[in-house]
Amino acid sequence: MTNPQNQPDHKKPRILIIDDEESIFEVIEGLLLREGYDLTYVSSGKEALNQIEEIQPDVILLDLMMPEMDGLETCQQI
């Protein structure tokens, strides 16, 4: 497996984190940013849907329990 730290910036695996609690992102950021991943955080499913084409993530970490549009609905629309 390739270590993300050895990848040029445009080749780092991109992870989209969708969660309405910023503290969750801070924990994930603390663990994955130092490993060389390119992290993007959005706080709602609607925001994710509006930006997903631009972000083009390799992986999505998605909270299931969010207000307005929950994680399952967000996943279905992605």
PDB file of N, CA and C in Angstrom:
ATOM      1  N   MET A   1       0.844  -1.176   0.000  1.00  0.00           N
ATOM      2  CA  MET A   1       0.000   0.000   0.000  1.00  0.00           C
ATOM      3  C   MET A   1       0.886   1.235   0.000  1.00  0.00           C
ATOM      4  N   THR A   2       0.523   2.233  -0.766  1.00  0.00           N
ATOM      5  CA  THR A   2       1.292   3.463  -0.859  1.00  0.00           C
ATOM      6  C   THR A   2       1.016   4.342   0.347  1.00  0.00           C
ATOM      7  N   ASN A   3       2.061   4.892   0.914  1.00  0.00           N
ATOM      8  CA  ASN A   3       1.928   5.813   2.030  1.00  0.00           C
ATOM      9  C   ASN A   3       1.529   7.176   1.485  1.00  0.00           C
ATOM     10  N   PRO A   4       0.412   7.773   1.948  1.00  0.00           N
ATOM     11  CA  PRO A   4      -0.032   9.055   1.423  1.00  0.00           C
ATOM     12  C   PRO A   4       0.977  10.174   1.623  1.00  0.00           C
ATOM     13  N   GLN A   5       1.858  10.059   2.611  1.00  0.00           N
ATOM     14  CA  GLN A   5       2.849  11.103   2.855  1.00  0.00           C
ATOM     15  C   GLN A   5       3.841  11.210   1.711  1.00  0.00           C
ATOM     16  N   ASN A   6       4.029  10.149   0.957  1.00  0.00           N
ATOM     17  CA  ASN A   6       4.993  10.147  -0.132  1.00  0.00           C
ATOM     18  C   ASN A   6       4.398  10.618  -1.448  1.00  0.00           C
ATOM     19  N   GLN A   7       3.132  10.990  -1.465  1.00  0.00           N
ATOM     20  CA  GLN A   7       2.450  11.392  -2.682  1.00  0.00           C
ATOM     21  C   GLN A   7       2.541  12.903  -2.873  1.00  0.00           C
ATOM     22  N   PRO A   8       2.653  13.369  -4.129  1.00  0.00           N
ATOM     23  CA  PRO A   8       2.543  14.806  -4.377  1.00  0.00           C
ATOM     24  C   PRO A   8       1.164  15.285  -3.929  1.00  0.00           C
ATOM     25  N   ASP A   9       1.018  16.594  -3.642  1.00  0.00           N
ATOM     26  CA  ASP A   9      -0.241  17.125  -3.127  1.00  0.00           C
ATOM     27  C   ASP A   9      -1.446  16.727  -3.963  1.00  0.00           C
ATOM     28  N   HIS A  10      -1.332  16.763  -5.280  1.00  0.00           N
ATOM     29  CA  HIS A  10      -2.480  16.447  -6.121  1.00  0.00           C
ATOM     30  C   HIS A  10      -2.782  14.955  -6.163  1.00  0.00           C
ATOM     31  N   LYS A  11      -1.925  14.144  -5.606  1.00  0.00           N
ATOM     32  CA  LYS A  11      -2.131  12.693  -5.604  1.00  0.00           C
ATOM     33  C   LYS A  11      -2.485  12.154  -4.222  1.00  0.00           C
ATOM     34  N   LYS A  12      -2.501  13.016  -3.209  1.00  0.00           N
ATOM     35  CA  LYS A  12      -2.863  12.544  -1.881  1.00  0.00           C
ATOM     36  C   LYS A  12      -4.307  12.064  -1.899  1.00  0.00           C
ATOM     37  N   PRO A  13      -4.589  10.960  -1.236  1.00  0.00           N
ATOM     38  CA  PRO A  13      -5.982  10.516  -1.148  1.00  0.00           C
ATOM     39  C   PRO A  13      -6.835  11.598  -0.485  1.00  0.00           C
ATOM     40  N   ARG A  14      -7.939  11.905  -1.115  1.00  0.00           N
ATOM     41  CA  ARG A  14      -8.819  12.976  -0.640  1.00  0.00           C
ATOM     42  C   ARG A  14      -9.999  12.359   0.104  1.00  0.00           C
ATOM     43  N   ILE A  15     -10.199  12.816   1.339  1.00  0.00           N
ATOM     44  CA  ILE A  15     -11.288  12.320   2.178  1.00  0.00           C
ATOM     45  C   ILE A  15     -12.256  13.463   2.451  1.00  0.00           C
ATOM     46  N   LEU A  16     -13.517  13.241   2.138  1.00  0.00           N
ATOM     47  CA  LEU A  16     -14.577  14.196   2.448  1.00  0.00           C
ATOM     48  C   LEU A  16     -15.253  13.745   3.736  1.00  0.00           C
ATOM     49  N   ILE A  17     -15.282  14.642   4.710  1.00  0.00           N
ATOM     50  CA  ILE A  17     -15.901  14.351   5.999  1.00  0.00           C
ATOM     51  C   ILE A  17     -17.178  15.176   6.094  1.00  0.00           C
ATOM     52  N   ILE A  18     -18.302  14.487   6.271  1.00  0.00           N
ATOM     53  CA  ILE A  18     -19.602  15.150   6.360  1.00  0.00           C
ATOM     54  C   ILE A  18     -20.149  14.900   7.757  1.00  0.00           C
ATOM     55  N   ASP A  19     -20.171  15.948   8.570  1.00  0.00           N
ATOM     56  CA  ASP A  19     -20.632  15.810   9.950  1.00  0.00           C
ATOM     57  C   ASP A  19     -21.061  17.177  10.463  1.00  0.00           C
ATOM     58  N   ASP A  20     -22.153  17.222  11.197  1.00  0.00           N
ATOM     59  CA  ASP A  20     -22.644  18.490  11.728  1.00  0.00           C
ATOM     60  C   ASP A  20     -21.937  18.899  13.019  1.00  0.00           C
ATOM     61  N   GLU A  21     -21.088  18.051  13.548  1.00  0.00           N
ATOM     62  CA  GLU A  21     -20.345  18.367  14.770  1.00  0.00           C
ATOM     63  C   GLU A  21     -18.874  18.598  14.428  1.00  0.00           C
ATOM     64  N   GLU A  22     -18.448  19.850  14.532  1.00  0.00           N
ATOM     65  CA  GLU A  22     -17.078  20.203  14.171  1.00  0.00           C
ATOM     66  C   GLU A  22     -16.049  19.463  15.029  1.00  0.00           C
ATOM     67  N   SER A  23     -16.401  19.145  16.258  1.00  0.00           N
ATOM     68  CA  SER A  23     -15.459  18.444  17.138  1.00  0.00           C
ATOM     69  C   SER A  23     -15.081  17.073  16.573  1.00  0.00           C
ATOM     70  N   ILE A  24     -15.992  16.441  15.856  1.00  0.00           N
ATOM     71  CA  ILE A  24     -15.693  15.151  15.221  1.00  0.00           C
ATOM     72  C   ILE A  24     -14.629  15.344  14.153  1.00  0.00           C
ATOM     73  N   PHE A  25     -14.779  16.403  13.362  1.00  0.00           N
ATOM     74  CA  PHE A  25     -13.777  16.687  12.337  1.00  0.00           C
ATOM     75  C   PHE A  25     -12.415  16.917  12.974  1.00  0.00           C
ATOM     76  N   GLU A  26     -12.376  17.635  14.077  1.00  0.00           N
ATOM     77  CA  GLU A  26     -11.099  17.923  14.731  1.00  0.00           C
ATOM     78  C   GLU A  26     -10.397  16.637  15.162  1.00  0.00           C
ATOM     79  N   VAL A  27     -11.141  15.667  15.647  1.00  0.00           N
ATOM     80  CA  VAL A  27     -10.556  14.378  16.037  1.00  0.00           C
ATOM     81  C   VAL A  27     -10.016  13.656  14.805  1.00  0.00           C
ATOM     82  N   ILE A  28     -10.832  13.582  13.758  1.00  0.00           N
ATOM     83  CA  ILE A  28     -10.408  12.907  12.525  1.00  0.00           C
ATOM     84  C   ILE A  28      -9.210  13.616  11.915  1.00  0.00           C
ATOM     85  N   GLU A  29      -9.251  14.947  11.917  1.00  0.00           N
ATOM     86  CA  GLU A  29      -8.138  15.728  11.380  1.00  0.00           C
ATOM     87  C   GLU A  29      -6.846  15.416  12.133  1.00  0.00           C
ATOM     88  N   GLY A  30      -6.938  15.336  13.453  1.00  0.00           N
ATOM     89  CA  GLY A  30      -5.764  15.031  14.258  1.00  0.00           C
ATOM     90  C   GLY A  30      -5.146  13.683  13.918  1.00  0.00           C
ATOM     91  N   LEU A  31      -5.968  12.741  13.525  1.00  0.00           N
ATOM     92  CA  LEU A  31      -5.483  11.403  13.194  1.00  0.00           C
ATOM     93  C   LEU A  31      -5.001  11.273  11.755  1.00  0.00           C
ATOM     94  N   LEU A  32      -5.712  11.870  10.806  1.00  0.00           N
ATOM     95  CA  LEU A  32      -5.437  11.609   9.392  1.00  0.00           C
ATOM     96  C   LEU A  32      -4.586  12.660   8.691  1.00  0.00           C
ATOM     97  N   LEU A  33      -4.639  13.897   9.132  1.00  0.00           N
ATOM     98  CA  LEU A  33      -3.861  14.945   8.467  1.00  0.00           C
ATOM     99  C   LEU A  33      -2.371  14.661   8.570  1.00  0.00           C
ATOM    100  N   ARG A  34      -1.941  14.227   9.730  1.00  0.00           N
ATOM    101  CA  ARG A  34      -0.514  13.937   9.913  1.00  0.00           C
ATOM    102  C   ARG A  34      -0.068  12.713   9.111  1.00  0.00           C
ATOM    103  N   GLU A  35      -1.029  11.899   8.666  1.00  0.00           N
ATOM    104  CA  GLU A  35      -0.716  10.738   7.833  1.00  0.00           C
ATOM    105  C   GLU A  35      -0.648  11.097   6.357  1.00  0.00           C
ATOM    106  N   GLY A  36      -0.925  12.358   6.036  1.00  0.00           N
ATOM    107  CA  GLY A  36      -0.758  12.821   4.669  1.00  0.00           C
ATOM    108  C   GLY A  36      -2.002  12.830   3.809  1.00  0.00           C
ATOM    109  N   TYR A  37      -3.165  12.686   4.407  1.00  0.00           N
ATOM    110  CA  TYR A  37      -4.400  12.721   3.628  1.00  0.00           C
ATOM    111  C   TYR A  37      -4.843  14.163   3.400  1.00  0.00           C
ATOM    112  N   ASP A  38      -5.520  14.396   2.292  1.00  0.00           N
ATOM    113  CA  ASP A  38      -6.112  15.690   1.970  1.00  0.00           C
ATOM    114  C   ASP A  38      -7.547  15.657   2.489  1.00  0.00           C
ATOM    115  N   LEU A  39      -7.835  16.435   3.525  1.00  0.00           N
ATOM    116  CA  LEU A  39      -9.141  16.390   4.175  1.00  0.00           C
ATOM    117  C   LEU A  39      -9.986  17.602   3.813  1.00  0.00           C
ATOM    118  N   THR A  40     -11.258  17.353   3.559  1.00  0.00           N
ATOM    119  CA  THR A  40     -12.227  18.424   3.354  1.00  0.00           C
ATOM    120  C   THR A  40     -13.399  18.159   4.280  1.00  0.00           C
ATOM    121  N   TYR A  41     -13.834  19.200   4.988  1.00  0.00           N
ATOM    122  CA  TYR A  41     -14.928  19.072   5.944  1.00  0.00           C
ATOM    123  C   TYR A  41     -16.120  19.900   5.483  1.00  0.00           C
ATOM    124  N   VAL A  42     -17.288  19.311   5.495  1.00  0.00           N
ATOM    125  CA  VAL A  42     -18.537  20.044   5.295  1.00  0.00           C
ATOM    126  C   VAL A  42     -19.490  19.653   6.415  1.00  0.00           C
ATOM    127  N   SER A  43     -20.382  20.576   6.774  1.00  0.00           N
ATOM    128  CA  SER A  43     -21.205  20.360   7.964  1.00  0.00           C
ATOM    129  C   SER A  43     -22.629  19.890   7.680  1.00  0.00           C
ATOM    130  N   SER A  44     -22.944  19.618   6.407  1.00  0.00           N
ATOM    131  CA  SER A  44     -24.295  19.131   6.109  1.00  0.00           C
ATOM    132  C   SER A  44     -24.296  18.321   4.819  1.00  0.00           C
ATOM    133  N   GLY A  45     -25.331  17.506   4.680  1.00  0.00           N
ATOM    134  CA  GLY A  45     -25.489  16.734   3.459  1.00  0.00           C
ATOM    135  C   GLY A  45     -25.699  17.628   2.252  1.00  0.00           C
ATOM    136  N   LYS A  46     -26.479  18.686   2.423  1.00  0.00           N
ATOM    137  CA  LYS A  46     -26.733  19.619   1.315  1.00  0.00           C
ATOM    138  C   LYS A  46     -25.442  20.275   0.849  1.00  0.00           C
ATOM    139  N   GLU A  47     -24.622  20.680   1.799  1.00  0.00           N
ATOM    140  CA  GLU A  47     -23.332  21.291   1.453  1.00  0.00           C
ATOM    141  C   GLU A  47     -22.455  20.292   0.702  1.00  0.00           C
ATOM    142  N   ALA A  48     -22.467  19.052   1.131  1.00  0.00           N
ATOM    143  CA  ALA A  48     -21.682  18.013   0.455  1.00  0.00           C
ATOM    144  C   ALA A  48     -22.150  17.828  -0.982  1.00  0.00           C
ATOM    145  N   LEU A  49     -23.462  17.754  -1.185  1.00  0.00           N
ATOM    146  CA  LEU A  49     -23.995  17.567  -2.533  1.00  0.00           C
ATOM    147  C   LEU A  49     -23.642  18.739  -3.441  1.00  0.00           C
ATOM    148  N   ASN A  50     -23.620  19.945  -2.881  1.00  0.00           N
ATOM    149  CA  ASN A  50     -23.268  21.125  -3.669  1.00  0.00           C
ATOM    150  C   ASN A  50     -21.798  21.148  -4.065  1.00  0.00           C
ATOM    151  N   GLN A  51     -20.941  20.493  -3.288  1.00  0.00           N
ATOM    152  CA  GLN A  51     -19.496  20.585  -3.517  1.00  0.00           C
ATOM    153  C   GLN A  51     -18.844  19.290  -4.000  1.00  0.00           C
ATOM    154  N   ILE A  52     -19.573  18.208  -4.056  1.00  0.00           N
ATOM    155  CA  ILE A  52     -18.953  16.906  -4.305  1.00  0.00           C
ATOM    156  C   ILE A  52     -18.254  16.823  -5.659  1.00  0.00           C
ATOM    157  N   GLU A  53     -18.812  17.437  -6.684  1.00  0.00           N
ATOM    158  CA  GLU A  53     -18.174  17.403  -8.009  1.00  0.00           C
ATOM    159  C   GLU A  53     -16.834  18.129  -7.982  1.00  0.00           C
ATOM    160  N   GLU A  54     -16.781  19.224  -7.253  1.00  0.00           N
ATOM    161  CA  GLU A  54     -15.534  19.989  -7.144  1.00  0.00           C
ATOM    162  C   GLU A  54     -14.504  19.253  -6.290  1.00  0.00           C
ATOM    163  N   ILE A  55     -14.948  18.664  -5.203  1.00  0.00           N
ATOM    164  CA  ILE A  55     -14.037  17.992  -4.268  1.00  0.00           C
ATOM    165  C   ILE A  55     -13.528  16.671  -4.840  1.00  0.00           C
ATOM    166  N   GLN A  56     -14.386  15.899  -5.457  1.00  0.00           N
ATOM    167  CA  GLN A  56     -14.069  14.583  -6.009  1.00  0.00           C
ATOM    168  C   GLN A  56     -13.274  13.715  -5.020  1.00  0.00           C
ATOM    169  N   PRO A  57     -13.907  13.361  -3.903  1.00  0.00           N
ATOM    170  CA  PRO A  57     -13.200  12.584  -2.879  1.00  0.00           C
ATOM    171  C   PRO A  57     -12.954  11.143  -3.292  1.00  0.00           C
ATOM    172  N   ASP A  58     -11.900  10.576  -2.726  1.00  0.00           N
ATOM    173  CA  ASP A  58     -11.631   9.148  -2.880  1.00  0.00           C
ATOM    174  C   ASP A  58     -12.445   8.341  -1.871  1.00  0.00           C
ATOM    175  N   VAL A  59     -12.676   8.957  -0.701  1.00  0.00           N
ATOM    176  CA  VAL A  59     -13.408   8.311   0.393  1.00  0.00           C
ATOM    177  C   VAL A  59     -14.299   9.361   1.043  1.00  0.00           C
ATOM    178  N   ILE A  60     -15.471   8.928   1.505  1.00  0.00           N
ATOM    179  CA  ILE A  60     -16.376   9.817   2.234  1.00  0.00           C
ATOM    180  C   ILE A  60     -16.641   9.214   3.606  1.00  0.00           C
ATOM    181  N   LEU A  61     -16.423  10.010   4.653  1.00  0.00           N
ATOM    182  CA  LEU A  61     -16.811   9.638   6.018  1.00  0.00           C
ATOM    183  C   LEU A  61     -18.066  10.437   6.329  1.00  0.00           C
ATOM    184  N   LEU A  62     -19.147   9.743   6.625  1.00  0.00           N
ATOM    185  CA  LEU A  62     -20.456  10.378   6.686  1.00  0.00           C
ATOM    186  C   LEU A  62     -21.167  10.065   7.994  1.00  0.00           C
ATOM    187  N   ASP A  63     -21.586  11.117   8.687  1.00  0.00           N
ATOM    188  CA  ASP A  63     -22.392  10.970   9.896  1.00  0.00           C
ATOM    189  C   ASP A  63     -23.816  10.599   9.480  1.00  0.00           C
ATOM    190  N   LEU A  64     -24.392   9.609  10.106  1.00  0.00           N
ATOM    191  CA  LEU A  64     -25.755   9.203   9.762  1.00  0.00           C
ATOM    192  C   LEU A  64     -26.814  10.103  10.389  1.00  0.00           C
ATOM    193  N   MET A  65     -26.526  10.630  11.567  1.00  0.00           N
ATOM    194  CA  MET A  65     -27.528  11.414  12.287  1.00  0.00           C
ATOM    195  C   MET A  65     -27.198  12.901  12.196  1.00  0.00           C
ATOM    196  N   MET A  66     -27.771  13.545  11.174  1.00  0.00           N
ATOM    197  CA  MET A  66     -27.595  14.985  10.979  1.00  0.00           C
ATOM    198  C   MET A  66     -28.971  15.613  10.803  1.00  0.00           C
ATOM    199  N   PRO A  67     -29.107  16.894  11.152  1.00  0.00           N
ATOM    200  CA  PRO A  67     -30.393  17.565  10.945  1.00  0.00           C
ATOM    201  C   PRO A  67     -30.645  17.812   9.453  1.00  0.00           C
ATOM    202  N   GLU A  68     -31.860  18.115   9.116  1.00  0.00           N
ATOM    203  CA  GLU A  68     -32.307  18.403   7.745  1.00  0.00           C
ATOM    204  C   GLU A  68     -32.178  17.177   6.841  1.00  0.00           C
ATOM    205  N   MET A  69     -30.987  16.901   6.355  1.00  0.00           N
ATOM    206  CA  MET A  69     -30.755  15.754   5.473  1.00  0.00           C
ATOM    207  C   MET A  69     -29.833  14.787   6.212  1.00  0.00           C
ATOM    208  N   ASP A  70     -30.357  13.616   6.589  1.00  0.00           N
ATOM    209  CA  ASP A  70     -29.521  12.682   7.345  1.00  0.00           C
ATOM    210  C   ASP A  70     -28.505  11.989   6.433  1.00  0.00           C
ATOM    211  N   GLY A  71     -27.628  11.234   7.027  1.00  0.00           N
ATOM    212  CA  GLY A  71     -26.555  10.590   6.288  1.00  0.00           C
ATOM    213  C   GLY A  71     -27.027   9.584   5.253  1.00  0.00           C
ATOM    214  N   LEU A  72     -28.103   8.853   5.551  1.00  0.00           N
ATOM    215  CA  LEU A  72     -28.614   7.879   4.581  1.00  0.00           C
ATOM    216  C   LEU A  72     -29.143   8.572   3.326  1.00  0.00           C
ATOM    217  N   GLU A  73     -29.888   9.648   3.517  1.00  0.00           N
ATOM    218  CA  GLU A  73     -30.404  10.400   2.370  1.00  0.00           C
ATOM    219  C   GLU A  73     -29.259  11.019   1.572  1.00  0.00           C
ATOM    220  N   THR A  74     -28.266  11.530   2.279  1.00  0.00           N
ATOM    221  CA  THR A  74     -27.094  12.093   1.603  1.00  0.00           C
ATOM    222  C   THR A  74     -26.407  11.023   0.771  1.00  0.00           C
ATOM    223  N   CYS A  75     -26.205   9.857   1.354  1.00  0.00           N
ATOM    224  CA  CYS A  75     -25.553   8.748   0.652  1.00  0.00           C
ATOM    225  C   CYS A  75     -26.345   8.339  -0.587  1.00  0.00           C
ATOM    226  N   GLN A  76     -27.644   8.262  -0.474  1.00  0.00           N
ATOM    227  CA  GLN A  76     -28.486   7.890  -1.618  1.00  0.00           C
ATOM    228  C   GLN A  76     -28.357   8.898  -2.757  1.00  0.00           C
ATOM    229  N   GLN A  77     -28.234  10.170  -2.419  1.00  0.00           N
ATOM    230  CA  GLN A  77     -28.153  11.200  -3.454  1.00  0.00           C
ATOM    231  C   GLN A  77     -26.764  11.299  -4.071  1.00  0.00           C
ATOM    232  N   ILE A  78     -25.768  10.860  -3.340  1.00  0.00           N
ATOM    233  CA  ILE A  78     -24.409  10.848  -3.905  1.00  0.00           C
ATOM    234  C   ILE A  78     -24.347   9.760  -4.945  1.00  0.00           C
TER     235      ILE A  78
END
